[in-house]
């Protein structure tokens, strides 16, 4: 075999190997996955974050509704007197809200403001008493305890286009819930985000709305620490 023929044959084999290598697509999927997986992971965690945010929004809304509903049902007393609202009853309402918020670390990151909206002596609206739960430092958007005590200037509570107003002889339990959302993965992307919800229920039966010294809430012996908004 001549040297020229041998070199030509070797060159042909090399060309065939290169051709087979160029046509080999067995690792194509692996290469594509190497490019796609990081993007898929980002999208997946984004979906988890959005799902969690939606779920927490729903839970905060339900906490507000249940707190207002439970506060409207407070009725401690006997058939000889109108039911009374006690500090211990209000604390129990907040304890129920904390149980409902299990897993949210609500006490540290949230705030519940419970207000009793009533009619004052002048026929106007007033916040007769107000109690709070949670370490998030926020005040009510509508006023503190004693707002509207006299006169008729206080318009009630709730959005300006949908005010809630009490009628004489009854009270409305108005709840404001605010929660500092705790992100799962994309905290920097979402930024600080507060979830807020409001709810209102009229009390279910007649109550002693005056209370000791006209403040609306009793604290009989053994007394408990009031859930102050201070």
JSON list of C-alpha atoms in Angstrom, two decimals:
[
{"chain": "A", "resi": 1, "resn": "UNK", "atom": "CA", "xyz": [0.00, 0.00, 0.00]},
{"chain": "A", "resi": 2, "resn": "UNK", "atom": "CA", "xyz": [1.46, 3.30, -1.08]},
{"chain": "A", "resi": 3, "resn": "UNK", "atom": "CA", "xyz": [2.04, 6.04, 1.48]},
{"chain": "A", "resi": 4, "resn": "UNK", "atom": "CA", "xyz": [-0.32, 8.33, -0.39]},
{"chain": "A", "resi": 5, "resn": "UNK", "atom": "CA", "xyz": [-3.16, 5.81, -0.27]},
{"chain": "A", "resi": 6, "resn": "UNK", "atom": "CA", "xyz": [-2.55, 5.19, 3.42]},
{"chain": "A", "resi": 7, "resn": "UNK", "atom": "CA", "xyz": [-2.70, 8.93, 4.21]},
{"chain": "A", "resi": 8, "resn": "UNK", "atom": "CA", "xyz": [-5.87, 9.30, 2.16]},
{"chain": "A", "resi": 9, "resn": "UNK", "atom": "CA", "xyz": [-7.51, 6.42, 4.03]},
{"chain": "A", "resi": 10, "resn": "UNK", "atom": "CA", "xyz": [-6.56, 7.85, 7.42]},
{"chain": "A", "resi": 11, "resn": "UNK", "atom": "CA", "xyz": [-7.87, 11.28, 6.41]},
{"chain": "A", "resi": 12, "resn": "UNK", "atom": "CA", "xyz": [-11.14, 9.68, 5.31]},
{"chain": "A", "resi": 13, "resn": "UNK", "atom": "CA", "xyz": [-11.59, 7.92, 8.66]},
{"chain": "A", "resi": 14, "resn": "UNK", "atom": "CA", "xyz": [-10.96, 11.16, 10.52]},
{"chain": "A", "resi": 15, "resn": "UNK", "atom": "CA", "xyz": [-13.50, 12.94, 8.35]},
{"chain": "A", "resi": 16, "resn": "UNK", "atom": "CA", "xyz": [-16.05, 10.22, 9.08]},
{"chain": "A", "resi": 17, "resn": "UNK", "atom": "CA", "xyz": [-15.45, 10.51, 12.84]},
{"chain": "A", "resi": 18, "resn": "UNK", "atom": "CA", "xyz": [-15.89, 14.27, 12.68]},
{"chain": "A", "resi": 19, "resn": "UNK", "atom": "CA", "xyz": [-19.07, 13.82, 10.68]},
{"chain": "A", "resi": 20, "resn": "UNK", "atom": "CA", "xyz": [-20.46, 11.33, 13.22]},
{"chain": "A", "resi": 21, "resn": "UNK", "atom": "CA", "xyz": [-19.56, 13.71, 16.07]},
{"chain": "A", "resi": 22, "resn": "UNK", "atom": "CA", "xyz": [-21.32, 16.58, 14.35]},
{"chain": "A", "resi": 23, "resn": "UNK", "atom": "CA", "xyz": [-24.42, 14.44, 13.83]},
{"chain": "A", "resi": 24, "resn": "UNK", "atom": "CA", "xyz": [-24.42, 13.03, 17.37]},
{"chain": "A", "resi": 25, "resn": "UNK", "atom": "CA", "xyz": [-27.36, 14.62, 19.27]},
{"chain": "A", "resi": 26, "resn": "UNK", "atom": "CA", "xyz": [-27.51, 12.24, 22.22]},
{"chain": "A", "resi": 27, "resn": "UNK", "atom": "CA", "xyz": [-26.51, 14.99, 24.70]},
{"chain": "A", "resi": 28, "resn": "UNK", "atom": "CA", "xyz": [-28.76, 17.68, 23.23]},
{"chain": "A", "resi": 29, "resn": "UNK", "atom": "CA", "xyz": [-31.39, 17.29, 25.93]},
{"chain": "A", "resi": 30, "resn": "UNK", "atom": "CA", "xyz": [-28.81, 17.54, 28.69]},
{"chain": "A", "resi": 31, "resn": "UNK", "atom": "CA", "xyz": [-27.40, 20.75, 27.22]},
{"chain": "A", "resi": 32, "resn": "UNK", "atom": "CA", "xyz": [-30.88, 22.22, 26.84]},
{"chain": "A", "resi": 33, "resn": "UNK", "atom": "CA", "xyz": [-31.76, 21.28, 30.40]},
{"chain": "A", "resi": 34, "resn": "UNK", "atom": "CA", "xyz": [-28.57, 22.90, 31.67]},
{"chain": "A", "resi": 35, "resn": "UNK", "atom": "CA", "xyz": [-29.80, 26.17, 30.18]},
{"chain": "A", "resi": 36, "resn": "UNK", "atom": "CA", "xyz": [-33.47, 25.76, 31.15]},
{"chain": "A", "resi": 37, "resn": "UNK", "atom": "CA", "xyz": [-33.30, 24.42, 34.72]},
{"chain": "A", "resi": 38, "resn": "UNK", "atom": "CA", "xyz": [-32.19, 27.71, 36.37]},
{"chain": "A", "resi": 39, "resn": "UNK", "atom": "CA", "xyz": [-35.04, 29.56, 34.65]},
{"chain": "A", "resi": 40, "resn": "UNK", "atom": "CA", "xyz": [-37.53, 26.87, 35.60]},
{"chain": "A", "resi": 41, "resn": "UNK", "atom": "CA", "xyz": [-36.37, 27.03, 39.22]},
{"chain": "A", "resi": 42, "resn": "UNK", "atom": "CA", "xyz": [-36.85, 30.81, 39.27]},
{"chain": "A", "resi": 43, "resn": "UNK", "atom": "CA", "xyz": [-40.33, 30.49, 37.77]},
{"chain": "A", "resi": 44, "resn": "UNK", "atom": "CA", "xyz": [-41.21, 27.69, 40.18]},
{"chain": "A", "resi": 45, "resn": "UNK", "atom": "CA", "xyz": [-40.21, 29.64, 43.28]},
{"chain": "A", "resi": 46, "resn": "UNK", "atom": "CA", "xyz": [-42.02, 32.67, 41.88]},
{"chain": "A", "resi": 47, "resn": "UNK", "atom": "CA", "xyz": [-45.19, 30.60, 41.60]},
{"chain": "A", "resi": 48, "resn": "UNK", "atom": "CA", "xyz": [-44.76, 29.39, 45.18]},
{"chain": "A", "resi": 49, "resn": "UNK", "atom": "CA", "xyz": [-44.31, 33.00, 46.35]},
{"chain": "A", "resi": 50, "resn": "UNK", "atom": "CA", "xyz": [-47.44, 34.19, 44.56]},
{"chain": "A", "resi": 51, "resn": "UNK", "atom": "CA", "xyz": [-49.45, 31.25, 45.87]},
{"chain": "A", "resi": 52, "resn": "UNK", "atom": "CA", "xyz": [-48.26, 31.92, 49.41]},
{"chain": "A", "resi": 53, "resn": "UNK", "atom": "CA", "xyz": [-49.10, 35.64, 49.11]},
{"chain": "A", "resi": 54, "resn": "UNK", "atom": "CA", "xyz": [-52.61, 34.79, 47.91]},
{"chain": "A", "resi": 55, "resn": "UNK", "atom": "CA", "xyz": [-53.09, 32.29, 50.73]},
{"chain": "A", "resi": 56, "resn": "UNK", "atom": "CA", "xyz": [-51.91, 34.75, 53.39]},
{"chain": "A", "resi": 57, "resn": "UNK", "atom": "CA", "xyz": [-54.25, 37.43, 51.99]},
{"chain": "A", "resi": 58, "resn": "UNK", "atom": "CA", "xyz": [-57.15, 35.01, 52.35]},
{"chain": "A", "resi": 59, "resn": "UNK", "atom": "CA", "xyz": [-56.14, 34.04, 55.88]},
{"chain": "A", "resi": 60, "resn": "UNK", "atom": "CA", "xyz": [-55.85, 37.68, 57.01]},
{"chain": "A", "resi": 61, "resn": "UNK", "atom": "CA", "xyz": [-59.29, 38.41, 55.58]},
{"chain": "A", "resi": 62, "resn": "UNK", "atom": "CA", "xyz": [-60.75, 35.44, 57.45]},
{"chain": "A", "resi": 63, "resn": "UNK", "atom": "CA", "xyz": [-59.04, 36.49, 60.69]},
{"chain": "A", "resi": 64, "resn": "UNK", "atom": "CA", "xyz": [-60.68, 39.90, 60.41]},
{"chain": "A", "resi": 65, "resn": "UNK", "atom": "CA", "xyz": [-64.12, 38.45, 59.74]},
{"chain": "A", "resi": 66, "resn": "UNK", "atom": "CA", "xyz": [-63.93, 35.89, 62.55]},
{"chain": "A", "resi": 67, "resn": "UNK", "atom": "CA", "xyz": [-62.58, 38.41, 65.07]},
{"chain": "A", "resi": 68, "resn": "UNK", "atom": "CA", "xyz": [-65.43, 40.84, 64.37]},
{"chain": "A", "resi": 69, "resn": "UNK", "atom": "CA", "xyz": [-67.95, 37.98, 64.47]},
{"chain": "A", "resi": 70, "resn": "UNK", "atom": "CA", "xyz": [-66.63, 36.59, 67.76]},
{"chain": "A", "resi": 71, "resn": "UNK", "atom": "CA", "xyz": [-66.55, 40.06, 69.33]},
{"chain": "A", "resi": 72, "resn": "UNK", "atom": "CA", "xyz": [-70.18, 40.60, 68.31]},
{"chain": "A", "resi": 73, "resn": "UNK", "atom": "CA", "xyz": [-71.16, 37.43, 70.20]},
{"chain": "A", "resi": 74, "resn": "UNK", "atom": "CA", "xyz": [-69.70, 38.42, 73.59]},
{"chain": "A", "resi": 75, "resn": "UNK", "atom": "CA", "xyz": [-72.54, 38.11, 76.08]},
{"chain": "A", "resi": 76, "resn": "UNK", "atom": "CA", "xyz": [-71.57, 37.53, 79.70]},
{"chain": "A", "resi": 77, "resn": "UNK", "atom": "CA", "xyz": [-74.27, 38.04, 82.30]},
{"chain": "A", "resi": 78, "resn": "UNK", "atom": "CA", "xyz": [-77.56, 36.73, 83.59]},
{"chain": "A", "resi": 79, "resn": "UNK", "atom": "CA", "xyz": [-81.23, 37.04, 82.76]},
{"chain": "A", "resi": 80, "resn": "UNK", "atom": "CA", "xyz": [-81.48, 39.81, 85.36]},
{"chain": "A", "resi": 81, "resn": "UNK", "atom": "CA", "xyz": [-79.16, 42.21, 83.57]},
{"chain": "A", "resi": 82, "resn": "UNK", "atom": "CA", "xyz": [-77.89, 43.08, 80.13]},
{"chain": "A", "resi": 83, "resn": "UNK", "atom": "CA", "xyz": [-74.84, 41.12, 78.98]},
{"chain": "A", "resi": 84, "resn": "UNK", "atom": "CA", "xyz": [-71.51, 42.76, 79.72]},
{"chain": "A", "resi": 85, "resn": "UNK", "atom": "CA", "xyz": [-68.28, 43.00, 77.80]},
{"chain": "A", "resi": 86, "resn": "UNK", "atom": "CA", "xyz": [-65.27, 42.11, 79.95]},
{"chain": "A", "resi": 87, "resn": "UNK", "atom": "CA", "xyz": [-61.57, 42.51, 79.33]},
{"chain": "A", "resi": 88, "resn": "UNK", "atom": "CA", "xyz": [-61.16, 38.74, 79.65]},
{"chain": "A", "resi": 89, "resn": "UNK", "atom": "CA", "xyz": [-63.72, 38.24, 76.85]},
{"chain": "A", "resi": 90, "resn": "UNK", "atom": "CA", "xyz": [-61.83, 40.58, 74.55]},
{"chain": "A", "resi": 91, "resn": "UNK", "atom": "CA", "xyz": [-58.58, 38.78, 75.35]},
{"chain": "A", "resi": 92, "resn": "UNK", "atom": "CA", "xyz": [-60.27, 35.47, 74.48]},
{"chain": "A", "resi": 93, "resn": "UNK", "atom": "CA", "xyz": [-61.32, 36.89, 71.11]},
{"chain": "A", "resi": 94, "resn": "UNK", "atom": "CA", "xyz": [-57.70, 37.82, 70.41]},
{"chain": "A", "resi": 95, "resn": "UNK", "atom": "CA", "xyz": [-56.52, 34.39, 71.58]},
{"chain": "A", "resi": 96, "resn": "UNK", "atom": "CA", "xyz": [-58.84, 32.86, 69.00]},
{"chain": "A", "resi": 97, "resn": "UNK", "atom": "CA", "xyz": [-57.38, 35.09, 66.30]},
{"chain": "A", "resi": 98, "resn": "UNK", "atom": "CA", "xyz": [-53.85, 34.04, 67.26]},
{"chain": "A", "resi": 99, "resn": "UNK", "atom": "CA", "xyz": [-54.84, 30.38, 67.02]},
{"chain": "A", "resi": 100, "resn": "UNK", "atom": "CA", "xyz": [-56.34, 30.99, 63.59]},
{"chain": "A", "resi": 101, "resn": "UNK", "atom": "CA", "xyz": [-53.10, 32.69, 62.52]},
{"chain": "A", "resi": 102, "resn": "UNK", "atom": "CA", "xyz": [-50.92, 29.70, 63.46]},
{"chain": "A", "resi": 103, "resn": "UNK", "atom": "CA", "xyz": [-47.79, 29.61, 61.31]},
{"chain": "A", "resi": 104, "resn": "UNK", "atom": "CA", "xyz": [-47.84, 33.32, 60.46]},
{"chain": "A", "resi": 105, "resn": "UNK", "atom": "CA", "xyz": [-45.97, 34.53, 63.57]},
{"chain": "A", "resi": 106, "resn": "UNK", "atom": "CA", "xyz": [-48.81, 37.03, 63.76]},
{"chain": "A", "resi": 107, "resn": "UNK", "atom": "CA", "xyz": [-48.12, 38.52, 67.17]},
{"chain": "A", "resi": 108, "resn": "UNK", "atom": "CA", "xyz": [-44.70, 39.74, 66.04]},
{"chain": "A", "resi": 109, "resn": "UNK", "atom": "CA", "xyz": [-45.69, 40.80, 62.52]},
{"chain": "A", "resi": 110, "resn": "UNK", "atom": "CA", "xyz": [-49.34, 41.77, 62.82]},
{"chain": "A", "resi": 111, "resn": "UNK", "atom": "CA", "xyz": [-51.86, 44.05, 64.48]},
{"chain": "A", "resi": 112, "resn": "UNK", "atom": "CA", "xyz": [-55.57, 43.66, 65.21]},
{"chain": "A", "resi": 113, "resn": "UNK", "atom": "CA", "xyz": [-57.51, 46.77, 66.24]},
{"chain": "A", "resi": 114, "resn": "UNK", "atom": "CA", "xyz": [-60.98, 46.09, 67.66]},
{"chain": "A", "resi": 115, "resn": "UNK", "atom": "CA", "xyz": [-63.22, 49.13, 68.05]},
{"chain": "A", "resi": 116, "resn": "UNK", "atom": "CA", "xyz": [-66.74, 49.46, 69.43]},
{"chain": "A", "resi": 117, "resn": "UNK", "atom": "CA", "xyz": [-68.54, 51.95, 67.22]},
{"chain": "A", "resi": 118, "resn": "UNK", "atom": "CA", "xyz": [-71.57, 53.40, 69.01]},
{"chain": "A", "resi": 119, "resn": "UNK", "atom": "CA", "xyz": [-73.85, 56.43, 69.12]},
{"chain": "A", "resi": 120, "resn": "UNK", "atom": "CA", "xyz": [-72.89, 59.25, 71.52]},
{"chain": "A", "resi": 121, "resn": "UNK", "atom": "CA", "xyz": [-75.19, 61.40, 73.62]},
{"chain": "A", "resi": 122, "resn": "UNK", "atom": "CA", "xyz": [-75.49, 63.94, 70.80]},
{"chain": "A", "resi": 123, "resn": "UNK", "atom": "CA", "xyz": [-76.59, 61.36, 68.26]},
{"chain": "A", "resi": 124, "resn": "UNK", "atom": "CA", "xyz": [-73.22, 61.24, 66.50]},
{"chain": "A", "resi": 125, "resn": "UNK", "atom": "CA", "xyz": [-70.81, 58.36, 66.00]},
{"chain": "A", "resi": 126, "resn": "UNK", "atom": "CA", "xyz": [-68.10, 57.55, 68.53]},
{"chain": "A", "resi": 127, "resn": "UNK", "atom": "CA", "xyz": [-65.44, 54.92, 69.20]},
{"chain": "A", "resi": 128, "resn": "UNK", "atom": "CA", "xyz": [-66.56, 53.98, 72.71]},
{"chain": "A", "resi": 129, "resn": "UNK", "atom": "CA", "xyz": [-63.67, 51.62, 73.42]},
{"chain": "A", "resi": 130, "resn": "UNK", "atom": "CA", "xyz": [-60.77, 50.19, 71.47]},
{"chain": "A", "resi": 131, "resn": "UNK", "atom": "CA", "xyz": [-58.44, 47.25, 72.11]},
{"chain": "A", "resi": 132, "resn": "UNK", "atom": "CA", "xyz": [-55.43, 45.96, 70.17]},
{"chain": "A", "resi": 133, "resn": "UNK", "atom": "CA", "xyz": [-53.37, 42.81, 69.73]},
{"chain": "A", "resi": 134, "resn": "UNK", "atom": "CA", "xyz": [-49.98, 42.33, 68.07]},
{"chain": "A", "resi": 135, "resn": "UNK", "atom": "CA", "xyz": [-46.60, 44.05, 68.16]},
{"chain": "A", "resi": 136, "resn": "UNK", "atom": "CA", "xyz": [-46.84, 45.84, 64.80]},
{"chain": "A", "resi": 137, "resn": "UNK", "atom": "CA", "xyz": [-46.94, 49.52, 65.72]},
{"chain": "A", "resi": 138, "resn": "UNK", "atom": "CA", "xyz": [-49.93, 50.91, 63.87]},
{"chain": "A", "resi": 139, "resn": "UNK", "atom": "CA", "xyz": [-52.84, 53.12, 64.90]},
{"chain": "A", "resi": 140, "resn": "UNK", "atom": "CA", "xyz": [-56.39, 52.84, 63.64]},
{"chain": "A", "resi": 141, "resn": "UNK", "atom": "CA", "xyz": [-57.06, 54.56, 60.33]},
{"chain": "A", "resi": 142, "resn": "UNK", "atom": "CA", "xyz": [-60.24, 56.09, 61.75]},
{"chain": "A", "resi": 143, "resn": "UNK", "atom": "CA", "xyz": [-59.42, 57.25, 65.25]},
{"chain": "A", "resi": 144, "resn": "UNK", "atom": "CA", "xyz": [-58.56, 56.16, 68.76]},
{"chain": "A", "resi": 145, "resn": "UNK", "atom": "CA", "xyz": [-60.77, 55.39, 71.74]},
{"chain": "A", "resi": 146, "resn": "UNK", "atom": "CA", "xyz": [-62.90, 58.42, 72.52]},
{"chain": "A", "resi": 147, "resn": "UNK", "atom": "CA", "xyz": [-62.97, 59.77, 68.97]},
{"chain": "A", "resi": 148, "resn": "UNK", "atom": "CA", "xyz": [-66.37, 61.41, 68.40]},
{"chain": "A", "resi": 149, "resn": "UNK", "atom": "CA", "xyz": [-67.26, 61.38, 72.10]},
{"chain": "A", "resi": 150, "resn": "UNK", "atom": "CA", "xyz": [-69.31, 64.52, 71.61]},
{"chain": "A", "resi": 151, "resn": "UNK", "atom": "CA", "xyz": [-70.91, 66.21, 68.65]},
{"chain": "A", "resi": 152, "resn": "UNK", "atom": "CA", "xyz": [-71.73, 64.76, 65.24]},
{"chain": "A", "resi": 153, "resn": "UNK", "atom": "CA", "xyz": [-68.55, 65.50, 63.28]},
{"chain": "A", "resi": 154, "resn": "UNK", "atom": "CA", "xyz": [-67.16, 61.95, 63.37]},
{"chain": "A", "resi": 155, "resn": "UNK", "atom": "CA", "xyz": [-68.52, 60.24, 60.21]},
{"chain": "A", "resi": 156, "resn": "UNK", "atom": "CA", "xyz": [-68.13, 56.64, 61.30]},
{"chain": "A", "resi": 157, "resn": "UNK", "atom": "CA", "xyz": [-65.62, 53.98, 60.27]},
{"chain": "A", "resi": 158, "resn": "UNK", "atom": "CA", "xyz": [-64.66, 52.44, 56.96]},
{"chain": "A", "resi": 159, "resn": "UNK", "atom": "CA", "xyz": [-63.82, 53.77, 53.47]},
{"chain": "A", "resi": 160, "resn": "UNK", "atom": "CA", "xyz": [-65.16, 57.23, 52.69]},
{"chain": "A", "resi": 161, "resn": "UNK", "atom": "CA", "xyz": [-67.52, 55.80, 50.05]},
{"chain": "A", "resi": 162, "resn": "UNK", "atom": "CA", "xyz": [-68.87, 53.11, 52.37]},
{"chain": "A", "resi": 163, "resn": "UNK", "atom": "CA", "xyz": [-68.96, 54.34, 55.96]},
{"chain": "A", "resi": 164, "resn": "UNK", "atom": "CA", "xyz": [-70.17, 52.04, 58.72]},
{"chain": "A", "resi": 165, "resn": "UNK", "atom": "CA", "xyz": [-72.45, 53.72, 61.27]},
{"chain": "A", "resi": 166, "resn": "UNK", "atom": "CA", "xyz": [-74.01, 52.40, 64.45]},
{"chain": "A", "resi": 167, "resn": "UNK", "atom": "CA", "xyz": [-77.62, 53.01, 65.44]},
{"chain": "A", "resi": 168, "resn": "UNK", "atom": "CA", "xyz": [-78.81, 54.02, 68.89]},
{"chain": "A", "resi": 169, "resn": "UNK", "atom": "CA", "xyz": [-78.95, 51.23, 71.48]},
{"chain": "A", "resi": 170, "resn": "UNK", "atom": "CA", "xyz": [-76.52, 48.92, 69.71]},
{"chain": "A", "resi": 171, "resn": "UNK", "atom": "CA", "xyz": [-72.87, 48.76, 68.71]},
{"chain": "A", "resi": 172, "resn": "UNK", "atom": "CA", "xyz": [-70.75, 47.66, 65.77]},
{"chain": "A", "resi": 173, "resn": "UNK", "atom": "CA", "xyz": [-67.59, 45.62, 66.31]},
{"chain": "A", "resi": 174, "resn": "UNK", "atom": "CA", "xyz": [-65.20, 47.07, 63.75]},
{"chain": "A", "resi": 175, "resn": "UNK", "atom": "CA", "xyz": [-61.93, 45.22, 63.14]},
{"chain": "A", "resi": 176, "resn": "UNK", "atom": "CA", "xyz": [-58.82, 46.37, 61.31]},
{"chain": "A", "resi": 177, "resn": "UNK", "atom": "CA", "xyz": [-56.19, 43.69, 60.66]},
{"chain": "A", "resi": 178, "resn": "UNK", "atom": "CA", "xyz": [-52.73, 44.51, 59.31]},
{"chain": "A", "resi": 179, "resn": "UNK", "atom": "CA", "xyz": [-49.97, 41.98, 58.68]},
{"chain": "A", "resi": 180, "resn": "UNK", "atom": "CA", "xyz": [-46.38, 42.50, 57.53]},
{"chain": "A", "resi": 181, "resn": "UNK", "atom": "CA", "xyz": [-46.02, 39.80, 54.89]},
{"chain": "A", "resi": 182, "resn": "UNK", "atom": "CA", "xyz": [-43.14, 37.39, 55.39]},
{"chain": "A", "resi": 183, "resn": "UNK", "atom": "CA", "xyz": [-41.93, 36.26, 51.93]},
{"chain": "A", "resi": 184, "resn": "UNK", "atom": "CA", "xyz": [-40.86, 32.70, 51.20]},
{"chain": "A", "resi": 185, "resn": "UNK", "atom": "CA", "xyz": [-38.10, 33.39, 48.67]},
{"chain": "A", "resi": 186, "resn": "UNK", "atom": "CA", "xyz": [-38.38, 36.72, 46.90]},
{"chain": "A", "resi": 187, "resn": "UNK", "atom": "CA", "xyz": [-38.30, 39.25, 49.71]},
{"chain": "A", "resi": 188, "resn": "UNK", "atom": "CA", "xyz": [-36.09, 41.73, 47.85]},
{"chain": "A", "resi": 189, "resn": "UNK", "atom": "CA", "xyz": [-38.19, 41.43, 44.72]},
{"chain": "A", "resi": 190, "resn": "UNK", "atom": "CA", "xyz": [-41.53, 41.92, 46.50]},
{"chain": "A", "resi": 191, "resn": "UNK", "atom": "CA", "xyz": [-40.26, 44.58, 48.88]},
{"chain": "A", "resi": 192, "resn": "UNK", "atom": "CA", "xyz": [-42.02, 45.42, 52.16]},
{"chain": "A", "resi": 193, "resn": "UNK", "atom": "CA", "xyz": [-45.66, 44.46, 51.77]},
{"chain": "A", "resi": 194, "resn": "UNK", "atom": "CA", "xyz": [-48.45, 44.95, 54.29]},
{"chain": "A", "resi": 195, "resn": "UNK", "atom": "CA", "xyz": [-51.69, 43.03, 53.99]},
{"chain": "A", "resi": 196, "resn": "UNK", "atom": "CA", "xyz": [-54.73, 44.83, 55.37]},
{"chain": "A", "resi": 197, "resn": "UNK", "atom": "CA", "xyz": [-58.32, 43.76, 55.92]},
{"chain": "A", "resi": 198, "resn": "UNK", "atom": "CA", "xyz": [-61.36, 45.24, 57.63]},
{"chain": "A", "resi": 199, "resn": "UNK", "atom": "CA", "xyz": [-64.58, 43.69, 58.91]},
{"chain": "A", "resi": 200, "resn": "UNK", "atom": "CA", "xyz": [-67.63, 44.83, 60.86]},
{"chain": "A", "resi": 201, "resn": "UNK", "atom": "CA", "xyz": [-70.44, 43.00, 62.66]},
{"chain": "A", "resi": 202, "resn": "UNK", "atom": "CA", "xyz": [-73.36, 44.42, 64.63]},
{"chain": "A", "resi": 203, "resn": "UNK", "atom": "CA", "xyz": [-73.61, 42.90, 68.12]},
{"chain": "A", "resi": 204, "resn": "UNK", "atom": "CA", "xyz": [-75.95, 39.91, 68.19]},
{"chain": "A", "resi": 205, "resn": "UNK", "atom": "CA", "xyz": [-78.03, 40.98, 71.20]},
{"chain": "A", "resi": 206, "resn": "UNK", "atom": "CA", "xyz": [-78.51, 43.88, 73.60]},
{"chain": "A", "resi": 207, "resn": "UNK", "atom": "CA", "xyz": [-75.53, 44.81, 75.78]},
{"chain": "A", "resi": 208, "resn": "UNK", "atom": "CA", "xyz": [-74.67, 46.97, 78.70]},
{"chain": "A", "resi": 209, "resn": "UNK", "atom": "CA", "xyz": [-72.97, 49.64, 76.60]},
{"chain": "A", "resi": 210, "resn": "UNK", "atom": "CA", "xyz": [-72.14, 51.94, 79.50]},
{"chain": "A", "resi": 211, "resn": "UNK", "atom": "CA", "xyz": [-69.95, 49.75, 81.68]},
{"chain": "A", "resi": 212, "resn": "UNK", "atom": "CA", "xyz": [-68.19, 51.06, 84.79]},
{"chain": "A", "resi": 213, "resn": "UNK", "atom": "CA", "xyz": [-67.57, 54.79, 84.59]},
{"chain": "A", "resi": 214, "resn": "UNK", "atom": "CA", "xyz": [-69.13, 54.83, 81.14]},
{"chain": "A", "resi": 215, "resn": "UNK", "atom": "CA", "xyz": [-66.14, 53.21, 79.41]},
{"chain": "A", "resi": 216, "resn": "UNK", "atom": "CA", "xyz": [-68.11, 50.22, 78.10]},
{"chain": "A", "resi": 217, "resn": "UNK", "atom": "CA", "xyz": [-65.85, 47.40, 79.33]},
{"chain": "A", "resi": 218, "resn": "UNK", "atom": "CA", "xyz": [-65.89, 45.63, 82.70]},
{"chain": "A", "resi": 219, "resn": "UNK", "atom": "CA", "xyz": [-62.87, 44.13, 84.40]},
{"chain": "A", "resi": 220, "resn": "UNK", "atom": "CA", "xyz": [-64.20, 42.35, 87.51]},
{"chain": "A", "resi": 221, "resn": "UNK", "atom": "CA", "xyz": [-62.06, 40.58, 90.06]},
{"chain": "A", "resi": 222, "resn": "UNK", "atom": "CA", "xyz": [-59.92, 38.69, 89.35]},
{"chain": "A", "resi": 223, "resn": "UNK", "atom": "CA", "xyz": [-59.02, 41.32, 86.79]},
{"chain": "A", "resi": 224, "resn": "UNK", "atom": "CA", "xyz": [-56.85, 40.77, 83.72]},
{"chain": "A", "resi": 225, "resn": "UNK", "atom": "CA", "xyz": [-54.51, 43.02, 81.79]},
{"chain": "A", "resi": 226, "resn": "UNK", "atom": "CA", "xyz": [-56.41, 44.93, 79.15]},
{"chain": "A", "resi": 227, "resn": "UNK", "atom": "CA", "xyz": [-55.20, 44.64, 75.54]},
{"chain": "A", "resi": 228, "resn": "UNK", "atom": "CA", "xyz": [-54.40, 48.32, 75.32]},
{"chain": "A", "resi": 229, "resn": "UNK", "atom": "CA", "xyz": [-53.61, 50.08, 72.04]},
{"chain": "A", "resi": 230, "resn": "UNK", "atom": "CA", "xyz": [-51.03, 52.31, 73.75]}
]
